Rosetta silent file (secondary structure, phi, psi, omega in degrees, C-alpha in Angstrom):
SEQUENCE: XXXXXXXXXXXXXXXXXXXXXXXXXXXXXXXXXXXXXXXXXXXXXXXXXXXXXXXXXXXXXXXXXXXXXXXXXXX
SCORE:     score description
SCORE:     0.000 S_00000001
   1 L     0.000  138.633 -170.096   -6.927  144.327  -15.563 S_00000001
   2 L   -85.393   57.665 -119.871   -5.195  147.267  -14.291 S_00000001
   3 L   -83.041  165.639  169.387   -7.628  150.617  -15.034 S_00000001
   4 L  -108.216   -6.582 -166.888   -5.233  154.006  -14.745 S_00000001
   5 E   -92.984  155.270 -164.058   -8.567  155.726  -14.392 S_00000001
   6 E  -124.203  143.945  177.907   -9.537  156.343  -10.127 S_00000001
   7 E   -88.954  121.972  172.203  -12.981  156.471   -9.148 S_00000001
   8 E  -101.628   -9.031  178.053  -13.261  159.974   -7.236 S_00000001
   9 E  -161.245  169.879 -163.804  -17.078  160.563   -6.122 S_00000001
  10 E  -143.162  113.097 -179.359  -20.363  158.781   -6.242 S_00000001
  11 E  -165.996 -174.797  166.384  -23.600  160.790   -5.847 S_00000001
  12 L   -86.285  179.152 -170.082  -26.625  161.586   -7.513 S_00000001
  13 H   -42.336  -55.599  176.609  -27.086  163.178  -10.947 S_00000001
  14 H   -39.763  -92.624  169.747  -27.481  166.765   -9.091 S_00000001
  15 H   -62.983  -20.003  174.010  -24.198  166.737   -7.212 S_00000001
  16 H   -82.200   -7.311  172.163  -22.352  164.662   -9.616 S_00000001
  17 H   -68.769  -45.256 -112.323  -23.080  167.846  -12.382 S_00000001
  18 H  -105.911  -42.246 -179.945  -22.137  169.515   -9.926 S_00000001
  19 H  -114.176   -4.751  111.989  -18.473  168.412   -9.375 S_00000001
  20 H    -2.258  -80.800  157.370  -18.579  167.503  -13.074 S_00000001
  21 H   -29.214  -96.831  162.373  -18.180  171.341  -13.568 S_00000001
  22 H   -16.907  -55.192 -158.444  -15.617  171.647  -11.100 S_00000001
  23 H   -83.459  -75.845  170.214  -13.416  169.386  -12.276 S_00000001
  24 H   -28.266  -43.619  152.802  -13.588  170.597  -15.673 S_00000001
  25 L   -76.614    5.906  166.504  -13.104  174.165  -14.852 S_00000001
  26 L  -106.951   15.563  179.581   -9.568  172.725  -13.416 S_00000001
  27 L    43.235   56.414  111.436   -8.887  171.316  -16.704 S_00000001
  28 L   -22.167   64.672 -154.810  -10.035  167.987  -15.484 S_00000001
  29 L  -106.986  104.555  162.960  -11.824  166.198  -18.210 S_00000001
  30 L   -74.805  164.675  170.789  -13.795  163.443  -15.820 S_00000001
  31 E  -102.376   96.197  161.207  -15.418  159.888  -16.759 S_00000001
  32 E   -90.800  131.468 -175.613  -18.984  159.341  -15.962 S_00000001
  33 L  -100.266  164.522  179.145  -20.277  156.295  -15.530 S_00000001
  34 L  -161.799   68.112  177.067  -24.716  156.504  -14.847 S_00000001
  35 H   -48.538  -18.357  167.291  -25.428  152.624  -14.782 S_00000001
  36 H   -65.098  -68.010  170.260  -29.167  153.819  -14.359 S_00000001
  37 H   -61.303  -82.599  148.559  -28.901  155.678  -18.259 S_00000001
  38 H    17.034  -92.808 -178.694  -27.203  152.831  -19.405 S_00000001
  39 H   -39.478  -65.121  172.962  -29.881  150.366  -18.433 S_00000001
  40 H   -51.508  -40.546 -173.617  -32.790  152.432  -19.962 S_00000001
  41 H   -63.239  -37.247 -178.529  -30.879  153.186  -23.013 S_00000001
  42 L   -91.157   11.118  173.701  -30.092  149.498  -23.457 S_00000001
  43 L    73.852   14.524 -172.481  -34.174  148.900  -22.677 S_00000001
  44 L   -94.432  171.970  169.695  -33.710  147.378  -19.344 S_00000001
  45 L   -72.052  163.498 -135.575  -35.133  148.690  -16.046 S_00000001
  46 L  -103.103  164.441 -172.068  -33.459  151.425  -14.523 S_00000001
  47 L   -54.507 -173.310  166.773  -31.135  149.886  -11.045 S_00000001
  48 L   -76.582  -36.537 -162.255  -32.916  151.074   -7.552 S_00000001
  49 L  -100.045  128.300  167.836  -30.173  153.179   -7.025 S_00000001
  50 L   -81.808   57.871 -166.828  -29.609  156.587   -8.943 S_00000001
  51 L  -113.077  124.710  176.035  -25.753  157.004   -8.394 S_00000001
  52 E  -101.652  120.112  170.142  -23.491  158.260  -10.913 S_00000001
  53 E   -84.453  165.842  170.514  -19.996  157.525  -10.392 S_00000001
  54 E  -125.002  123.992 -157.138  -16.873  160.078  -11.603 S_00000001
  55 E  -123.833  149.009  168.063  -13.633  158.460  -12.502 S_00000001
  56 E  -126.029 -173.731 -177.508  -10.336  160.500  -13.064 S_00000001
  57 E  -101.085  117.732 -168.063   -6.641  159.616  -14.855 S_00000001
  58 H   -47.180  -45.671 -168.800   -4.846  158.317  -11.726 S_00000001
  59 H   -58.589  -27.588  177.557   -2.008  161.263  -12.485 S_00000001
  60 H  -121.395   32.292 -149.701   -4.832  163.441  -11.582 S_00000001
  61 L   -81.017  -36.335  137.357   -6.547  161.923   -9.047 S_00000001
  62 H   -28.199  -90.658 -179.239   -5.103  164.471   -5.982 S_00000001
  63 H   -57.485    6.699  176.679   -6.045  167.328   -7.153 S_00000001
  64 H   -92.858  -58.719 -168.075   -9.604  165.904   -8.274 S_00000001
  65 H   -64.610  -19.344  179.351  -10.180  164.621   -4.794 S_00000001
  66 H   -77.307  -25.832 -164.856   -8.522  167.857   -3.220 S_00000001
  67 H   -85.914  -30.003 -162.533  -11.162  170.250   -5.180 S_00000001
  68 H   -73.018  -25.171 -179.296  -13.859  167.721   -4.645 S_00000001
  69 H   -82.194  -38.602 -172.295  -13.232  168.340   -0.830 S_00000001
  70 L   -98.448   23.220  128.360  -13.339  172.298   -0.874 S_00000001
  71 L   -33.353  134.259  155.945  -17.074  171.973   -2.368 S_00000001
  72 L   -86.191   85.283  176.097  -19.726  173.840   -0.178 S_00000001
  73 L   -64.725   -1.781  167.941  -22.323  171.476   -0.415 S_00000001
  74 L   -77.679  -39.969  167.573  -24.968  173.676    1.393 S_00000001
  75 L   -57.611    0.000    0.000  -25.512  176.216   -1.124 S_00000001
């Protein structure tokens, strides 16, 4: 199966809000996936790993990954 949607970042909850936002204030509208909420929701235990992926519509998949790149992640 062919998805049109591109996965652009992977991170925890914290930074994936974070570029969430971003994206959104670029009239963006991202996909989050949180296989960790998921699990709990569906009563299983939650994975090891807390990483929420962010997926975008392949047309806009530059400019997600160009904006994602001028984050300051130190502040």
């Amino acid at each position: 199966m062919d998805s049109k949607y591109k996965k652009v970042f992977g991170g925890n909850s914290i930074e994936a809000h974070r570029v969430e936002l971003t994206l959104k204030d670029n009239n963006i509208e991202p996909i989050l996936k949180d296989e960790s909420e998921s699990a709990r929701m569906a009563g299983f235990g939650a994975p090891l790993s807390d990483i929420i992926q962010i997926f975008v519509h392949e047309d806009e998949e530059v400019k997600a990954l160009a904006l994602i790149t001028q984050l300051n992640w130190d502040e």
